[in-house]
PDB file of C-alpha atoms in Angstrom:
ATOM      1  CA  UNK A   1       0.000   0.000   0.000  1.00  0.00           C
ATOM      2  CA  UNK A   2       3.026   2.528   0.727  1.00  0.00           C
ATOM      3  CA  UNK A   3       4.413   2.100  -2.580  1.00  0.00           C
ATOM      4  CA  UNK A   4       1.319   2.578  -4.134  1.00  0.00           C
ATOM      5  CA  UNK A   5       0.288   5.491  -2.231  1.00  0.00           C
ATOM      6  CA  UNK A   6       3.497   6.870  -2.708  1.00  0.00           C
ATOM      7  CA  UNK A   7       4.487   6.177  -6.580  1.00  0.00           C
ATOM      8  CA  UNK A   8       1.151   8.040  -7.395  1.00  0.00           C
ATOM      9  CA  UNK A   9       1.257  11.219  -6.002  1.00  0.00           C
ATOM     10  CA  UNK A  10       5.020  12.156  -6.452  1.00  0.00           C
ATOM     11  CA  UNK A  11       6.716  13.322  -9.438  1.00  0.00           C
ATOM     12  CA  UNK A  12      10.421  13.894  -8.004  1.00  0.00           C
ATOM     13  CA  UNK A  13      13.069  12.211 -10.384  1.00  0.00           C
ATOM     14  CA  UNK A  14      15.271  10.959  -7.220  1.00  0.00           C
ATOM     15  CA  UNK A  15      15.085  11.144  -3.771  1.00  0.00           C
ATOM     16  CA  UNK A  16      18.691  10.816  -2.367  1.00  0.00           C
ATOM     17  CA  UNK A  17      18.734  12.630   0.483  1.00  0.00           C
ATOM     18  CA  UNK A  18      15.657  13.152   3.040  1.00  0.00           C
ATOM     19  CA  UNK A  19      14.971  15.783   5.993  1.00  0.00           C
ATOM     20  CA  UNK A  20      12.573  14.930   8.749  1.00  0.00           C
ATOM     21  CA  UNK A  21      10.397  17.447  10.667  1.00  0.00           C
ATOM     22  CA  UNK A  22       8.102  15.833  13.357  1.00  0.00           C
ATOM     23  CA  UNK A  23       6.950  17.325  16.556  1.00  0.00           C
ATOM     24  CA  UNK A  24       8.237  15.630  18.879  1.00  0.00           C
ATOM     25  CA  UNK A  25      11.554  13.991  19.538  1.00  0.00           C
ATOM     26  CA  UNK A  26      11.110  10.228  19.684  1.00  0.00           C
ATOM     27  CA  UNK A  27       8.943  10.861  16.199  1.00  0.00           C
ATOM     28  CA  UNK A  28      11.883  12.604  14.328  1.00  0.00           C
ATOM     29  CA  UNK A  29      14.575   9.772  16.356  1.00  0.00           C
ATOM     30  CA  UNK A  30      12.474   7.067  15.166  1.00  0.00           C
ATOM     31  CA  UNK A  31      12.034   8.026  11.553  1.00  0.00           C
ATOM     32  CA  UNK A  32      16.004   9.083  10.629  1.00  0.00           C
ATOM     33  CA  UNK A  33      16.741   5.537  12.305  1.00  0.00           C
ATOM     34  CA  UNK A  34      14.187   3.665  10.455  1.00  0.00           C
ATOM     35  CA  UNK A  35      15.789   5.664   7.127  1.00  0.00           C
ATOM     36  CA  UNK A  36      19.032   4.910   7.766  1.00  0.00           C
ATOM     37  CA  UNK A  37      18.361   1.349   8.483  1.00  0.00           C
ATOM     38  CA  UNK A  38      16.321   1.182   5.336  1.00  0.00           C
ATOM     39  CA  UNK A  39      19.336   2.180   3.200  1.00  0.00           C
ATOM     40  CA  UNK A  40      18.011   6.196   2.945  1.00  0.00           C
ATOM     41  CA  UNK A  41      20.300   8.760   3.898  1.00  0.00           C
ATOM     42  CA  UNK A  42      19.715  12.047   5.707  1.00  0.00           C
ATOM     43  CA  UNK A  43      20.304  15.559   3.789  1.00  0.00           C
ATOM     44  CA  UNK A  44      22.690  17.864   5.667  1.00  0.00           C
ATOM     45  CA  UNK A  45      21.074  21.206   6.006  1.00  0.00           C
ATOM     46  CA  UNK A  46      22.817  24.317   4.869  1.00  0.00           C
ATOM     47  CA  UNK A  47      23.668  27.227   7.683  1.00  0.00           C
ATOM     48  CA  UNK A  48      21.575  29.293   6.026  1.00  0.00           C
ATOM     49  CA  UNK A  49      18.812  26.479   6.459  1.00  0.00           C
ATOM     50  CA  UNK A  50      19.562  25.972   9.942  1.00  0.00           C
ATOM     51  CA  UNK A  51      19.720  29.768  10.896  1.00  0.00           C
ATOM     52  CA  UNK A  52      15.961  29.842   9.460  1.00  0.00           C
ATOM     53  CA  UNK A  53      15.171  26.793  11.507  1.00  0.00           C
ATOM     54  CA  UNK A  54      16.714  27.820  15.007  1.00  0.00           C
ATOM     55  CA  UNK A  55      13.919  29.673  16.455  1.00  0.00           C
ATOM     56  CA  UNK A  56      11.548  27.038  15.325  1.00  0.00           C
ATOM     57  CA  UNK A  57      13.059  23.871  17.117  1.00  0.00           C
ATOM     58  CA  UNK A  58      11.918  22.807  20.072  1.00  0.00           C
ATOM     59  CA  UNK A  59      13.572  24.847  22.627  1.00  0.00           C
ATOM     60  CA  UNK A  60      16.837  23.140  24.455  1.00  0.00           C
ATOM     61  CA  UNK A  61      17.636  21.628  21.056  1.00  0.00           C
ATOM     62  CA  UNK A  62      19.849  22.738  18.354  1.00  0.00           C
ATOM     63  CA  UNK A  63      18.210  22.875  14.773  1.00  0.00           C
ATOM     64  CA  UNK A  64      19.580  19.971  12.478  1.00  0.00           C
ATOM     65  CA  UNK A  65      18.058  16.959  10.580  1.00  0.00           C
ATOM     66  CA  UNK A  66      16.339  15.877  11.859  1.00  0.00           C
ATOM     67  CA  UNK A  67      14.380  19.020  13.044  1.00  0.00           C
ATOM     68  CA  UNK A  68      12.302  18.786  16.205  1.00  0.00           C
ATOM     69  CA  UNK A  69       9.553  21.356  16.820  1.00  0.00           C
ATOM     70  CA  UNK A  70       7.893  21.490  19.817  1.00  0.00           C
ATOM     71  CA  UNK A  71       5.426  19.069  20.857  1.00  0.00           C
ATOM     72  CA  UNK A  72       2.488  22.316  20.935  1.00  0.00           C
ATOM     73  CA  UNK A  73       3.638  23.572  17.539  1.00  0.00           C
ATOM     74  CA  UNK A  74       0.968  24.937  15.220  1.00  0.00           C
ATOM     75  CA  UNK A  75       0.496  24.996  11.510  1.00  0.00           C
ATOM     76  CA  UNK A  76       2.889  28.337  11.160  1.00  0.00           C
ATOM     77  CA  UNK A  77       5.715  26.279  12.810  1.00  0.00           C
ATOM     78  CA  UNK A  78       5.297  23.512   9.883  1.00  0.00           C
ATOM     79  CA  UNK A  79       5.022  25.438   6.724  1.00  0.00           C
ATOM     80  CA  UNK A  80       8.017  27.467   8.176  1.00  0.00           C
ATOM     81  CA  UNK A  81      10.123  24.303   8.778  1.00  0.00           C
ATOM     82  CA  UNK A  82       9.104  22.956   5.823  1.00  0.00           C
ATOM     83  CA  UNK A  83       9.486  25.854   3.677  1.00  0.00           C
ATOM     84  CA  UNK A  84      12.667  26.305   4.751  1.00  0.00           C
ATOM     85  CA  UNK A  85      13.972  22.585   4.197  1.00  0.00           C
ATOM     86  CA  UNK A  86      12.224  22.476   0.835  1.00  0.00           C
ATOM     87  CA  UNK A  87      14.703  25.644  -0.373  1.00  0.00           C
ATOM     88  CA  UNK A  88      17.486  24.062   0.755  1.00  0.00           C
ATOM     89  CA  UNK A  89      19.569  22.447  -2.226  1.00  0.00           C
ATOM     90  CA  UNK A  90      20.602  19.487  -0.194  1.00  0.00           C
ATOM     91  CA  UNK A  91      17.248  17.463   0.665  1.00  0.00           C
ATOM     92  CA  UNK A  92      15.343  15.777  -1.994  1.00  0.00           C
ATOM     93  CA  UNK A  93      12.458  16.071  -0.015  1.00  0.00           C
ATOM     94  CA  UNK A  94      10.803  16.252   3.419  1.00  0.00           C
ATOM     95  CA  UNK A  95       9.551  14.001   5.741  1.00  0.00           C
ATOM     96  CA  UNK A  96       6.890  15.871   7.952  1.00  0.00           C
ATOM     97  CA  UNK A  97       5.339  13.452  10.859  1.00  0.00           C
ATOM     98  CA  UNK A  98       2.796  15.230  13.322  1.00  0.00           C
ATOM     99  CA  UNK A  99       1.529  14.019  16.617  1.00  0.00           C
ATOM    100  CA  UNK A 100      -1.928  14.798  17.806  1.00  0.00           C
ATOM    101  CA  UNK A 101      -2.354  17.594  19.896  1.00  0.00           C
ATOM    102  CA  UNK A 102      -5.579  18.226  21.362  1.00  0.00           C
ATOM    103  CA  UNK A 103      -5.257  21.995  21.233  1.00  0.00           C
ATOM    104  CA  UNK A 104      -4.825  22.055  17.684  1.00  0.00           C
ATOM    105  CA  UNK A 105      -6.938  20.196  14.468  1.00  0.00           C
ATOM    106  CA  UNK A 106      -4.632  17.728  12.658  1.00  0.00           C
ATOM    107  CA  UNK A 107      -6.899  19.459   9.799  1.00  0.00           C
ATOM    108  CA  UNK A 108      -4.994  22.493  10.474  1.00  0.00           C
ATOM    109  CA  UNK A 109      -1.507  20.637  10.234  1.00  0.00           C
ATOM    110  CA  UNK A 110      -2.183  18.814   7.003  1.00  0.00           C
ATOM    111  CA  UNK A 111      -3.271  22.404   5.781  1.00  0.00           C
ATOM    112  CA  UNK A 112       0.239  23.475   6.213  1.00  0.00           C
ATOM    113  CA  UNK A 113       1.836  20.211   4.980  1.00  0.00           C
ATOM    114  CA  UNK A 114      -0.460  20.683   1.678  1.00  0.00           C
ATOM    115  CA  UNK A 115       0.095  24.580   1.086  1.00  0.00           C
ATOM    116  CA  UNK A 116       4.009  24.423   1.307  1.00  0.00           C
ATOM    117  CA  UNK A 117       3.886  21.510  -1.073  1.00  0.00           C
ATOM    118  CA  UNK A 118       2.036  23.465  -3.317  1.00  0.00           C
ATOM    119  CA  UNK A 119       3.883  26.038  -2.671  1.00  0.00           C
ATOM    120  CA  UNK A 120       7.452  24.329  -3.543  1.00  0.00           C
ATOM    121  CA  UNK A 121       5.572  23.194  -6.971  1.00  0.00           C
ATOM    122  CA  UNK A 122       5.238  26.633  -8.016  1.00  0.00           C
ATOM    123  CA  UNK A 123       9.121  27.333  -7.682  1.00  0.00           C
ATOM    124  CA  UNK A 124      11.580  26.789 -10.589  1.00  0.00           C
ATOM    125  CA  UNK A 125      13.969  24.240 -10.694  1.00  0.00           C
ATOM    126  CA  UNK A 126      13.570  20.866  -9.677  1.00  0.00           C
ATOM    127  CA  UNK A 127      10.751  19.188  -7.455  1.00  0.00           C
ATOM    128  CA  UNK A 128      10.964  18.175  -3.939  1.00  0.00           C
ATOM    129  CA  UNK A 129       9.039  15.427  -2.452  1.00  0.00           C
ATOM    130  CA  UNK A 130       6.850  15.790   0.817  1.00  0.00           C
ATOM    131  CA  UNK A 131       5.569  12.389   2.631  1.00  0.00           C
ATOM    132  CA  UNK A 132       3.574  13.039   5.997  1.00  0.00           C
ATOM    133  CA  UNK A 133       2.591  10.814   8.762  1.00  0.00           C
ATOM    134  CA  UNK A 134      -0.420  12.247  10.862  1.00  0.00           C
ATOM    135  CA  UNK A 135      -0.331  10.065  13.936  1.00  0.00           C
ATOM    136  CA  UNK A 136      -3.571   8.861  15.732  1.00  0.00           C
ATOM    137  CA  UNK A 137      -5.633  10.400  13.208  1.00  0.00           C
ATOM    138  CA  UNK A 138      -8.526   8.131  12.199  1.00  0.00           C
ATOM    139  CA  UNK A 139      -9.768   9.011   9.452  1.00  0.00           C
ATOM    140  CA  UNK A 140      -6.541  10.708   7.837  1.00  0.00           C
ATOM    141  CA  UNK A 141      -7.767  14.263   6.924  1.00  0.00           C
ATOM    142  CA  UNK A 142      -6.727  13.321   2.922  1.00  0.00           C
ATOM    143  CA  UNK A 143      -8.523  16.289   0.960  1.00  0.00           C
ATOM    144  CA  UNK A 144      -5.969  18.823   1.406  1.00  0.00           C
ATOM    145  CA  UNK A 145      -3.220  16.568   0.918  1.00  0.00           C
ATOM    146  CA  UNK A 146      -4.747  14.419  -1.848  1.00  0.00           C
ATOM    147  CA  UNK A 147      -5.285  17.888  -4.008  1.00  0.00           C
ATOM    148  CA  UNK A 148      -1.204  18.832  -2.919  1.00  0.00           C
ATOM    149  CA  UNK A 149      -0.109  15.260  -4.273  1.00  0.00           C
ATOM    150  CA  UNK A 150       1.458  14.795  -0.931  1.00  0.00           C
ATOM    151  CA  UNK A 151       1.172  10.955   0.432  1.00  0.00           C
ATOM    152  CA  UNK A 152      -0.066  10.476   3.946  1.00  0.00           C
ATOM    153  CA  UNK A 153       0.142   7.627   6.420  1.00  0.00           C
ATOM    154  CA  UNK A 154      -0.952   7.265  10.023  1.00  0.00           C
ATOM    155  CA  UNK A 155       2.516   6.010  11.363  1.00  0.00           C
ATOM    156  CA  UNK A 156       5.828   6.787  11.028  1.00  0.00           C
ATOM    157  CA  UNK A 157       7.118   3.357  10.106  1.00  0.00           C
ATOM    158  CA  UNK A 158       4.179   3.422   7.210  1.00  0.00           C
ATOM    159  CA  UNK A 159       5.753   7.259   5.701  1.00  0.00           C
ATOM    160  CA  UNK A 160       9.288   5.411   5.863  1.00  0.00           C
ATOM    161  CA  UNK A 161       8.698   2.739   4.197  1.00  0.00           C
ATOM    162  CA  UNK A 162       6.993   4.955   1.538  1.00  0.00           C
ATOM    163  CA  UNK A 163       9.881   6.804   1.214  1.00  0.00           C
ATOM    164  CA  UNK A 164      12.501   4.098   0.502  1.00  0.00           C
ATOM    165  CA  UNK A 165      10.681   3.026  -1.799  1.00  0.00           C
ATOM    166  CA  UNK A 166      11.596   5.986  -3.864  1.00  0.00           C
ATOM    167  CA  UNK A 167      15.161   6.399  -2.798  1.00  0.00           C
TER     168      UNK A 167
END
């Protein structure tokens, strides 16, 4: 299903090199070691990347791939993080798993997921892909994302497995 899901919604010629955002730190931990074991390899950010991702990180932490935001962070926080990986030259893509958080929608988070996809397909040069994992959500909210082309699973272990599939 992974493959599937994934192979028909993204239209990057390679996928080398991966960044992971998630919101909270065993999320991101989990995913770059389930990557790495899988054979994918992690992009390393520019300073100019990081710099733009300092004040977003989770605070205690220094920003880095993988990026952790902070467990409350909001649909700004995303579409920053991701906006800023996604003009980096090093990733091939992004890697954007979101816990719930009963304070804010996962509705509003796959908003942001879909809108700086959409966003990076409007910019010259070559495409990026974006996988997301919305965790606990049942169902998946799919519209947004479905209209970005941007694959969605409900577990971290299900995005991964998407993504090496491409890499």
């Amino acid at each position: 299903f992974e493959a599937v899901e994934t192979l028909t919604r993204l239209r990057a010629p390679q996928c080398r090199t991966l960044a992971v955002v998630a919101n909270g730190r065993s999320l991101a931990t989990l995913a770059a070691d389930r990557l790495l074991d899988g054979g994918g390899a992690m992009a390393t950010l520019s300073g100019e990347t990081l710099a733009a991702l300092a004040p977003l990180g989770r605070p205690g932490s220094d920003p880095g791939n993988p990026l952790t935001l902070p467990e409350a962070a909001g649909p700004e926080a995303f579409a920053a993080a991701i906006g800023a990986i996604l003009a980096d030259p090093a990733p091939d893509g992004v890697l954007v798993l979101a816990a719930p958080n009963p304070f804010i929608p996962a509705g509003e988070i796959a908003s942001a997921i879909a809108a700086a996809a959409k966003a990076d397909m409007k910019r010259l040069g070559r495409r990026k892909t974006v996988v997301a994992a919305l965790i606990g959500e049942d169902p998946l909210p799919r519209a947004e994302l479905d209209e970005a082309r941007v694959p969605v699973f409900a577990s971290p272990a299900e995005a991964v497995r998407a993504v090496l599939h491409i890499m």
